[in-house]
PDB file of C-alpha atoms and ligand atoms in Angstrom:
ATOM      1  CA  MET Q   1     -49.272 -13.571  -9.545  1.00 87.00           C
ATOM      2  CA  LYS Q   2     -52.683 -14.935  -9.283  1.00 92.00           C
ATOM      3  CA  ILE Q   3     -55.670 -13.709  -7.042  1.00 97.00           C
ATOM      4  CA  LEU Q   4     -57.476 -17.156  -6.123  1.00 97.00           C
ATOM      5  CA  GLY Q   5     -59.955 -16.245  -3.699  1.00 96.00           C
ATOM      6  CA  LEU Q   6     -62.102 -13.006  -3.053  1.00 97.00           C
ATOM      7  CA  GLN Q   7     -64.155 -12.447   0.250  1.00 97.00           C
ATOM      8  CA  LYS Q   8     -66.539  -9.540  -0.998  1.00 97.00           C
ATOM      9  CA  LEU Q   9     -67.016  -8.249   2.314  1.00 97.00           C
ATOM     10  CA  THR Q  10     -65.650  -8.230   5.930  1.00 96.00           C
ATOM     11  CA  LEU Q  11     -66.343  -5.976   8.647  1.00 95.00           C
ATOM     12  CA  LEU Q  12     -63.565  -7.784  11.124  1.00 92.00           C
ATOM     13  CA  ASP Q  13     -60.269  -8.268   9.214  1.00 95.00           C
ATOM     14  CA  TYR Q  14     -59.546  -4.413   8.468  1.00 97.00           C
ATOM     15  CA  PRO Q  15     -60.167  -2.773  12.014  1.00 94.00           C
ATOM     16  CA  GLY Q  16     -62.407   0.329  11.416  1.00 95.00           C
ATOM     17  CA  TYR Q  17     -62.954  -0.004   7.826  1.00 98.00           C
ATOM     18  CA  VAL Q  18     -65.470  -1.936   5.722  1.00 98.00           C
ATOM     19  CA  ALA Q  19     -63.050  -4.223   3.097  1.00 98.00           C
ATOM     20  CA  ALA Q  20     -62.763  -7.260   0.961  1.00 98.00           C
ATOM     21  CA  ILE Q  21     -60.247  -9.658   1.242  1.00 98.00           C
ATOM     22  CA  ILE Q  22     -58.267 -11.171  -1.578  1.00 98.00           C
ATOM     23  CA  PHE Q  23     -56.142 -14.361  -1.154  1.00 98.00           C
ATOM     24  CA  LEU Q  24     -52.973 -14.827  -3.029  1.00 97.00           C
ATOM     25  CA  GLY Q  25     -51.319 -18.316  -3.462  1.00 96.00           C
ATOM     26  CA  GLY Q  26     -48.141 -19.477  -2.133  1.00 96.00           C
ATOM     27  CA  CYS Q  27     -46.346 -19.609   0.768  1.00 97.00           C
ATOM     28  CA  ASN Q  28     -42.623 -20.383   2.083  1.00 97.00           C
ATOM     29  CA  LEU Q  29     -43.752 -21.667   5.639  1.00 98.00           C
ATOM     30  CA  ARG Q  30     -45.685 -24.769   6.136  1.00 97.00           C
ATOM     31  CA  CYS Q  31     -47.556 -23.962   9.341  1.00 98.00           C
ATOM     32  CA  PRO Q  32     -48.810 -27.573  10.426  1.00 97.00           C
ATOM     33  CA  PHE Q  33     -52.151 -25.827  11.463  1.00 97.00           C
ATOM     34  CA  CYS Q  34     -52.429 -23.438   8.525  1.00 97.00           C
ATOM     35  CA  GLN Q  35     -55.505 -23.434   7.468  1.00 94.00           C
ATOM     36  CA  ASN Q  36     -55.209 -22.522   3.954  1.00 93.00           C
ATOM     37  CA  SER Q  37     -53.434 -25.362   2.787  1.00 95.00           C
ATOM     38  CA  SER Q  38     -54.748 -25.648  -1.041  1.00 96.00           C
ATOM     39  CA  LEU Q  39     -53.444 -21.946  -1.083  1.00 96.00           C
ATOM     40  CA  VAL Q  40     -50.294 -22.984   0.111  1.00 96.00           C
ATOM     41  CA  LEU Q  41     -49.813 -26.509  -1.315  1.00 96.00           C
ATOM     42  CA  THR Q  42     -51.517 -26.322  -4.384  1.00 96.00           C
ATOM     43  CA  PRO Q  43     -52.342 -23.096  -5.502  1.00 95.00           C
ATOM     44  CA  ASP Q  44     -52.249 -24.194  -9.142  1.00 94.00           C
ATOM     45  CA  SER Q  45     -55.093 -26.325  -8.747  1.00 94.00           C
ATOM     46  CA  LEU Q  46     -57.518 -23.253  -7.612  1.00 95.00           C
ATOM     47  CA  PRO Q  47     -59.556 -21.135  -9.911  1.00 95.00           C
ATOM     48  CA  GLU Q  48     -58.151 -17.616 -10.572  1.00 96.00           C
ATOM     49  CA  ILE Q  49     -59.782 -14.218 -10.654  1.00 96.00           C
ATOM     50  CA  SER Q  50     -58.577 -12.165 -13.233  1.00 96.00           C
ATOM     51  CA  HIS Q  51     -56.983  -8.591 -12.701  1.00 96.00           C
ATOM     52  CA  ASP Q  52     -59.793  -7.198 -14.884  1.00 97.00           C
ATOM     53  CA  GLU Q  53     -62.491  -8.932 -12.769  1.00 97.00           C
ATOM     54  CA  PHE Q  54     -61.212  -7.720  -9.604  1.00 98.00           C
ATOM     55  CA  MET Q  55     -60.898  -4.309 -10.801  1.00 97.00           C
ATOM     56  CA  SER Q  56     -64.206  -4.247 -11.947  1.00 98.00           C
ATOM     57  CA  PHE Q  57     -65.458  -5.308  -8.653  1.00 98.00           C
ATOM     58  CA  LEU Q  58     -63.730  -2.593  -6.934  1.00 98.00           C
ATOM     59  CA  LYS Q  59     -65.144   0.020  -9.320  1.00 97.00           C
ATOM     60  CA  LYS Q  60     -68.698  -1.402  -8.365  1.00 97.00           C
ATOM     61  CA  ARG Q  61     -67.935  -1.317  -4.645  1.00 96.00           C
ATOM     62  CA  SER Q  62     -66.841   1.790  -5.001  1.00 95.00           C
ATOM     63  CA  GLY Q  63     -68.331   4.192  -1.891  1.00 93.00           C
ATOM     64  CA  ILE Q  64     -69.591   1.049   0.069  1.00 96.00           C
ATOM     65  CA  LEU Q  65     -65.894  -0.771   0.571  1.00 98.00           C
ATOM     66  CA  GLU Q  66     -63.480   1.475   2.158  1.00 98.00           C
ATOM     67  CA  GLY Q  67     -60.200  -1.022   1.821  1.00 98.00           C
ATOM     68  CA  VAL Q  68     -58.780  -4.197   0.544  1.00 98.00           C
ATOM     69  CA  CYS Q  69     -57.109  -6.707   2.902  1.00 98.00           C
ATOM     70  CA  ILE Q  70     -54.287  -8.661   1.043  1.00 98.00           C
ATOM     71  CA  THR Q  71     -53.563 -11.977   2.455  1.00 98.00           C
ATOM     72  CA  GLY Q  72     -52.541 -15.597   1.318  1.00 93.00           C
ATOM     73  CA  GLY Q  73     -50.690 -17.801   1.417  1.00 94.00           C
ATOM     74  CA  GLU Q  74     -48.059 -15.131   1.651  1.00 98.00           C
ATOM     75  CA  PRO Q  75     -48.319 -12.067  -0.511  1.00 98.00           C
ATOM     76  CA  THR Q  76     -45.034 -10.626   0.103  1.00 98.00           C
ATOM     77  CA  LEU Q  77     -43.189 -13.692  -2.048  1.00 97.00           C
ATOM     78  CA  HIS Q  78     -44.973 -12.067  -5.043  1.00 97.00           C
ATOM     79  CA  ALA Q  79     -42.452  -9.377  -7.071  1.00 97.00           C
ATOM     80  CA  GLN Q  80     -45.722  -7.924  -8.595  1.00 97.00           C
ATOM     81  CA  LEU Q  81     -47.413  -6.968  -5.383  1.00 98.00           C
ATOM     82  CA  PRO Q  82     -46.346  -3.450  -5.832  1.00 98.00           C
ATOM     83  CA  ASP Q  83     -48.311  -3.384  -9.247  1.00 98.00           C
ATOM     84  CA  LEU Q  84     -51.464  -4.969  -7.550  1.00 98.00           C
ATOM     85  CA  ILE Q  85     -51.710  -2.457  -4.667  1.00 98.00           C
ATOM     86  CA  ARG Q  86     -50.766   0.806  -6.960  1.00 98.00           C
ATOM     87  CA  ASP Q  87     -54.036  -0.545  -8.844  1.00 98.00           C
ATOM     88  CA  ILE Q  88     -55.814  -0.813  -5.575  1.00 98.00           C
ATOM     89  CA  ARG Q  89     -55.068   2.394  -4.335  1.00 98.00           C
ATOM     90  CA  ASN Q  90     -55.881   3.822  -7.870  1.00 97.00           C
ATOM     91  CA  ALA Q  91     -59.374   2.705  -7.543  1.00 97.00           C
ATOM     92  CA  GLY Q  92     -59.453   4.799  -4.170  1.00 97.00           C
ATOM     93  CA  TYR Q  93     -58.986   2.007  -1.872  1.00 98.00           C
ATOM     94  CA  LEU Q  94     -56.994   1.484   1.446  1.00 98.00           C
ATOM     95  CA  VAL Q  95     -54.733  -1.569   1.624  1.00 98.00           C
ATOM     96  CA  LYS Q  96     -54.320  -3.789   4.488  1.00 98.00           C
ATOM     97  CA  LEU Q  97     -51.365  -6.537   4.253  1.00 98.00           C
ATOM     98  CA  ASP Q  98     -51.260  -9.684   6.058  1.00 98.00           C
ATOM     99  CA  THR Q  99     -47.761 -10.921   6.098  1.00 98.00           C
ATOM    100  CA  ASN Q 100     -45.891 -13.887   8.071  1.00 98.00           C
ATOM    101  CA  GLY Q 101     -42.846 -11.215   8.348  1.00 98.00           C
ATOM    102  CA  SER Q 102     -40.485 -13.293   6.248  1.00 98.00           C
ATOM    103  CA  ASN Q 103     -39.823 -10.794   3.552  1.00 98.00           C
ATOM    104  CA  PRO Q 104     -38.600  -7.648   5.150  1.00 98.00           C
ATOM    105  CA  GLU Q 105     -37.431  -6.153   2.046  1.00 98.00           C
ATOM    106  CA  MET Q 106     -40.614  -5.988   0.116  1.00 98.00           C
ATOM    107  CA  LEU Q 107     -41.974  -5.008   3.609  1.00 98.00           C
ATOM    108  CA  GLN Q 108     -39.672  -1.719   3.735  1.00 98.00           C
ATOM    109  CA  PHE Q 109     -40.210  -0.953   0.340  1.00 98.00           C
ATOM    110  CA  LEU Q 110     -44.163  -1.038   0.646  1.00 98.00           C
ATOM    111  CA  LEU Q 111     -43.653   0.964   3.862  1.00 98.00           C
ATOM    112  CA  LYS Q 112     -40.971   3.124   2.173  1.00 98.00           C
ATOM    113  CA  GLU Q 113     -43.488   3.969  -0.865  1.00 98.00           C
ATOM    114  CA  GLY Q 114     -46.366   4.453   1.550  1.00 97.00           C
ATOM    115  CA  MET Q 115     -48.245   1.450  -0.395  1.00 98.00           C
ATOM    116  CA  ILE Q 116     -49.854   0.251   2.669  1.00 98.00           C
ATOM    117  CA  ASP Q 117     -52.146   1.474   5.285  1.00 98.00           C
ATOM    118  CA  TYR Q 118     -52.102  -1.290   7.800  1.00 98.00           C
ATOM    119  CA  ALA Q 119     -50.174  -4.301   8.457  1.00 98.00           C
ATOM    120  CA  ALA Q 120     -51.134  -7.154  10.344  1.00 98.00           C
ATOM    121  CA  MET Q 121     -48.101  -9.661  10.977  1.00 98.00           C
ATOM    122  CA  ASP Q 122     -47.861 -13.351  12.594  1.00 98.00           C
ATOM    123  CA  ILE Q 123     -45.758 -14.111  15.177  1.00 98.00           C
ATOM    124  CA  LYS Q 124     -46.108 -17.779  14.970  1.00 98.00           C
ATOM    125  CA  ALA Q 125     -44.602 -18.751  18.183  1.00 98.00           C
ATOM    126  CA  GLY Q 126     -41.564 -17.906  20.567  1.00 98.00           C
ATOM    127  CA  PRO Q 127     -38.191 -18.523  19.016  1.00 97.00           C
ATOM    128  CA  ALA Q 128     -37.561 -21.541  20.653  1.00 97.00           C
ATOM    129  CA  HIS Q 129     -40.467 -23.313  19.045  1.00 96.00           C
ATOM    130  CA  TYR Q 130     -40.611 -21.467  15.940  1.00 98.00           C
ATOM    131  CA  ALA Q 131     -39.062 -24.250  13.965  1.00 97.00           C
ATOM    132  CA  LYS Q 132     -42.090 -26.719  14.765  1.00 97.00           C
ATOM    133  CA  VAL Q 133     -44.914 -24.102  14.355  1.00 98.00           C
ATOM    134  CA  CYS Q 134     -43.823 -22.888  11.029  1.00 97.00           C
ATOM    135  CA  GLY Q 135     -43.120 -26.332   9.796  1.00 97.00           C
ATOM    136  CA  LEU Q 136     -39.173 -25.486   8.682  1.00 97.00           C
ATOM    137  CA  SER Q 137     -35.890 -27.218   9.593  1.00 96.00           C
ATOM    138  CA  GLU Q 138     -34.292 -25.723  12.195  1.00 95.00           C
ATOM    139  CA  GLU Q 139     -31.548 -24.175   9.782  1.00 95.00           C
ATOM    140  CA  LYS Q 140     -34.092 -22.237   7.517  1.00 96.00           C
ATOM    141  CA  THR Q 141     -35.854 -21.281  10.808  1.00 97.00           C
ATOM    142  CA  ALA Q 142     -32.504 -19.801  12.101  1.00 96.00           C
ATOM    143  CA  ASP Q 143     -32.451 -17.622   8.824  1.00 97.00           C
ATOM    144  CA  LEU Q 144     -36.593 -17.146   9.317  1.00 98.00           C
ATOM    145  CA  LEU Q 145     -36.064 -15.577  12.702  1.00 98.00           C
ATOM    146  CA  GLU Q 146     -33.558 -12.912  11.581  1.00 98.00           C
ATOM    147  CA  LYS Q 147     -35.944 -12.047   9.095  1.00 98.00           C
ATOM    148  CA  VAL Q 148     -39.136 -11.970  11.120  1.00 98.00           C
ATOM    149  CA  ASP Q 149     -36.916  -9.840  13.889  1.00 98.00           C
ATOM    150  CA  GLN Q 150     -36.087  -7.264  11.001  1.00 98.00           C
ATOM    151  CA  SER Q 151     -40.135  -7.009  10.064  1.00 98.00           C
ATOM    152  CA  ILE Q 152     -40.874  -6.448  13.741  1.00 98.00           C
ATOM    153  CA  LYS Q 153     -38.660  -3.574  13.859  1.00 98.00           C
ATOM    154  CA  LEU Q 154     -39.505  -2.244  10.458  1.00 98.00           C
ATOM    155  CA  LEU Q 155     -43.263  -2.387  11.774  1.00 98.00           C
ATOM    156  CA  LYS Q 156     -42.643  -0.728  15.210  1.00 97.00           C
ATOM    157  CA  ASN Q 157     -40.677   2.010  13.698  1.00 97.00           C
ATOM    158  CA  SER Q 158     -43.247   2.810  11.067  1.00 97.00           C
ATOM    159  CA  ALA Q 159     -45.725   5.554  10.637  1.00 95.00           C
ATOM    160  CA  ILE Q 160     -48.931   3.055   9.913  1.00 97.00           C
ATOM    161  CA  PRO Q 161     -51.143   1.103  12.191  1.00 97.00           C
ATOM    162  CA  TYR Q 162     -50.119  -2.259  12.702  1.00 98.00           C
ATOM    163  CA  GLU Q 163     -50.748  -5.299  14.563  1.00 98.00           C
ATOM    164  CA  PHE Q 164     -48.879  -8.589  15.878  1.00 98.00           C
ATOM    165  CA  ARG Q 165     -50.908 -11.838  16.414  1.00 98.00           C
ATOM    166  CA  THR Q 166     -50.889 -15.205  17.384  1.00 98.00           C
ATOM    167  CA  THR Q 167     -52.894 -18.229  16.893  1.00 98.00           C
ATOM    168  CA  ALA Q 168     -52.541 -20.355  19.995  1.00 98.00           C
ATOM    169  CA  VAL Q 169     -52.910 -24.242  19.225  1.00 98.00           C
ATOM    170  CA  ARG Q 170     -52.676 -27.003  21.619  1.00 97.00           C
ATOM    171  CA  GLY Q 171     -50.125 -29.447  20.728  1.00 96.00           C
ATOM    172  CA  LEU Q 172     -47.530 -26.526  19.578  1.00 97.00           C
ATOM    173  CA  HIS Q 173     -47.818 -23.580  21.987  1.00 98.00           C
ATOM    174  CA  ASP Q 174     -47.396 -23.461  25.751  1.00 98.00           C
ATOM    175  CA  ASP Q 175     -46.599 -20.406  28.342  1.00 98.00           C
ATOM    176  CA  SER Q 176     -43.025 -20.412  27.203  1.00 98.00           C
ATOM    177  CA  ASP Q 177     -43.924 -19.145  23.850  1.00 98.00           C
ATOM    178  CA  PHE Q 178     -45.914 -16.260  25.309  1.00 98.00           C
ATOM    179  CA  LEU Q 179     -43.094 -15.241  28.034  1.00 98.00           C
ATOM    180  CA  GLU Q 180     -40.846 -15.336  24.866  1.00 98.00           C
ATOM    181  CA  ILE Q 181     -43.087 -13.221  22.429  1.00 98.00           C
ATOM    182  CA  ARG Q 182     -44.121 -10.746  25.228  1.00 98.00           C
ATOM    183  CA  GLU Q 183     -40.125  -9.944  25.224  1.00 97.00           C
ATOM    184  CA  TRP Q 184     -39.945 -10.165  21.665  1.00 98.00           C
ATOM    185  CA  ILE Q 185     -42.304  -7.676  20.506  1.00 98.00           C
ATOM    186  CA  SER Q 186     -42.483  -5.324  23.732  1.00 95.00           C
ATOM    187  CA  GLY Q 187     -43.169  -1.645  22.915  1.00 95.00           C
ATOM    188  CA  CYS Q 188     -45.614  -2.498  20.128  1.00 95.00           C
ATOM    189  CA  LYS Q 189     -48.925  -1.613  20.672  1.00 86.00           C
ATOM    190  CA  TYR Q 190     -51.186  -4.214  19.367  1.00 95.00           C
ATOM    191  CA  TYR Q 191     -51.075  -7.813  19.669  1.00 98.00           C
ATOM    192  CA  TYR Q 192     -53.722 -10.244  19.527  1.00 98.00           C
ATOM    193  CA  LEU Q 193     -54.363 -13.709  20.509  1.00 98.00           C
ATOM    194  CA  GLN Q 194     -56.622 -16.026  18.449  1.00 97.00           C
ATOM    195  CA  ASN Q 195     -57.383 -19.351  19.301  1.00 98.00           C
ATOM    196  CA  PHE Q 196     -56.945 -22.330  16.799  1.00 97.00           C
ATOM    197  CA  ARG Q 197     -60.040 -23.731  14.946  1.00 94.00           C
ATOM    198  CA  ASP Q 198     -60.087 -27.027  13.393  1.00 94.00           C
ATOM    199  CA  CYS Q 199     -61.365 -27.444   9.284  1.00 93.00           C
ATOM    200  CA  PRO Q 200     -60.989 -29.943   6.863  1.00 92.00           C
ATOM    201  CA  GLU Q 201     -58.231 -27.406   5.135  1.00 92.00           C
ATOM    202  CA  VAL Q 202     -55.844 -27.867   7.950  1.00 96.00           C
ATOM    203  CA  LEU Q 203     -52.345 -28.485   6.500  1.00 96.00           C
ATOM    204  CA  LEU Q 204     -51.289 -31.364   8.506  1.00 94.00           C
ATOM    205  CA  PRO Q 205     -54.130 -34.093   7.990  1.00 90.00           C
ATOM    206  CA  ASP Q 206     -53.716 -36.238  10.872  1.00 90.00           C
ATOM    207  CA  HIS Q 207     -53.129 -33.816  13.434  1.00 93.00           C
ATOM    208  CA  SER Q 208     -54.014 -33.707  17.237  1.00 93.00           C
ATOM    209  CA  PHE Q 209     -54.183 -30.068  17.404  1.00 96.00           C
ATOM    210  CA  SER Q 210     -56.882 -28.596  19.379  1.00 97.00           C
ATOM    211  CA  ALA Q 211     -58.389 -25.085  20.659  1.00 97.00           C
ATOM    212  CA  PHE Q 212     -57.326 -24.277  24.264  1.00 98.00           C
ATOM    213  CA  SER Q 213     -60.261 -23.074  26.685  1.00 97.00           C
ATOM    214  CA  GLN Q 214     -61.354 -19.735  27.573  1.00 97.00           C
ATOM    215  CA  LYS Q 215     -59.544 -19.767  30.524  1.00 98.00           C
ATOM    216  CA  GLU Q 216     -56.469 -20.985  29.082  1.00 98.00           C
ATOM    217  CA  MET Q 217     -56.473 -18.104  26.385  1.00 98.00           C
ATOM    218  CA  GLU Q 218     -57.157 -15.743  29.324  1.00 98.00           C
ATOM    219  CA  HIS Q 219     -54.032 -17.089  31.245  1.00 98.00           C
ATOM    220  CA  PHE Q 220     -51.872 -16.508  27.902  1.00 98.00           C
ATOM    221  CA  LEU Q 221     -53.351 -13.002  27.802  1.00 98.00           C
ATOM    222  CA  GLU Q 222     -52.271 -12.145  31.313  1.00 98.00           C
ATOM    223  CA  LEU Q 223     -48.719 -13.334  30.785  1.00 98.00           C
ATOM    224  CA  VAL Q 224     -48.271 -11.241  27.566  1.00 98.00           C
ATOM    225  CA  GLN Q 225     -50.261  -8.041  29.413  1.00 97.00           C
ATOM    226  CA  LEU Q 226     -47.366  -7.626  31.874  1.00 96.00           C
ATOM    227  CA  ARG Q 227     -45.301  -6.228  28.820  1.00 96.00           C
ATOM    228  CA  ILE Q 228     -48.037  -5.369  26.577  1.00 97.00           C
ATOM    229  CA  PRO Q 229     -50.878  -3.795  28.302  1.00 95.00           C
ATOM    230  CA  GLU Q 230     -53.154  -3.557  25.291  1.00 94.00           C
ATOM    231  CA  ALA Q 231     -52.729  -6.984  24.219  1.00 97.00           C
ATOM    232  CA  ALA Q 232     -56.145  -8.618  23.722  1.00 97.00           C
ATOM    233  CA  LEU Q 233     -57.858 -11.614  22.598  1.00 98.00           C
ATOM    234  CA  ARG Q 234     -59.582 -11.767  19.158  1.00 95.00           C
ATOM    235  CA  GLY Q 235     -62.389 -13.939  18.189  1.00 88.00           C
ATOM    236  CA  ILE Q 236     -63.022 -15.559  21.416  1.00 79.00           C
TER     237      ILE Q 236
HETATM  238  S1  SF4 P   1     -50.429 -20.330   8.152  1.00 83.45           S
HETATM  239 FE1  SF4 P   1     -48.296 -20.306   7.880  1.00 83.45          FE
HETATM  240  S2  SF4 P   1     -48.233 -22.046   6.101  1.00 83.45           S
HETATM  241 FE2  SF4 P   1     -50.329 -20.827   6.392  1.00 83.45          FE
HETATM  242  S3  SF4 P   1     -50.452 -18.987   4.820  1.00 83.45           S
HETATM  243 FE3  SF4 P   1     -49.959 -18.615   6.791  1.00 83.45          FE
HETATM  244  S4  SF4 P   1     -47.634 -18.505   6.888  1.00 83.45           S
HETATM  245 FE4  SF4 P   1     -48.349 -19.609   5.248  1.00 83.45          FE
END
């Protein structure tokens, strides 16, 4: 497992904590709006940050940083993830995990072992649009949906703080997604809606995706808040 990116400081990604972010390569989804396409499609082309270099960075930032966000790609695909987390925790840091929810077995293990302190899980779309939004065949998506559902239940029943979140993309999402999502995850406390931002790294090169207007995002939020009152917009 290679660390393919390090953001040395974030005040936004780990709610309430000053943190760094590390990026692991590879993903089992192909979301056409993904903004980390090189991590997903060509991880071997990216320079690696060695484990020793990263641990030495953490040692130097002790007392300044409080946590490490592990993101991707999809971090839970790596069997060595628990070892990495163990090293980060032994260095005195909290761990936040970002996941697409496709690996409930790994998530369950990490929760059971008390290895993560916060989890942020993507809900890509309502189930009816999941295949289109995650870029898989209908057949593979049926399997994925079962796993995502298991991951939702694991987090809802866990003792750690967590959030669900959706990136809304004009061209992929409409009202029906948020009506379905609000039923699917109802009972959760924190759900964030973020808006699509175009960039050169977007996975589908010739896309026609765009961001929704502020008014449209507020409309989606109102739909969701009927079941999840504390849902909020993020970064808008
Ligand atoms: S946006 Fe989709 S393809 Fe990109 S890293 Fe996340 S789950 Fe993988």
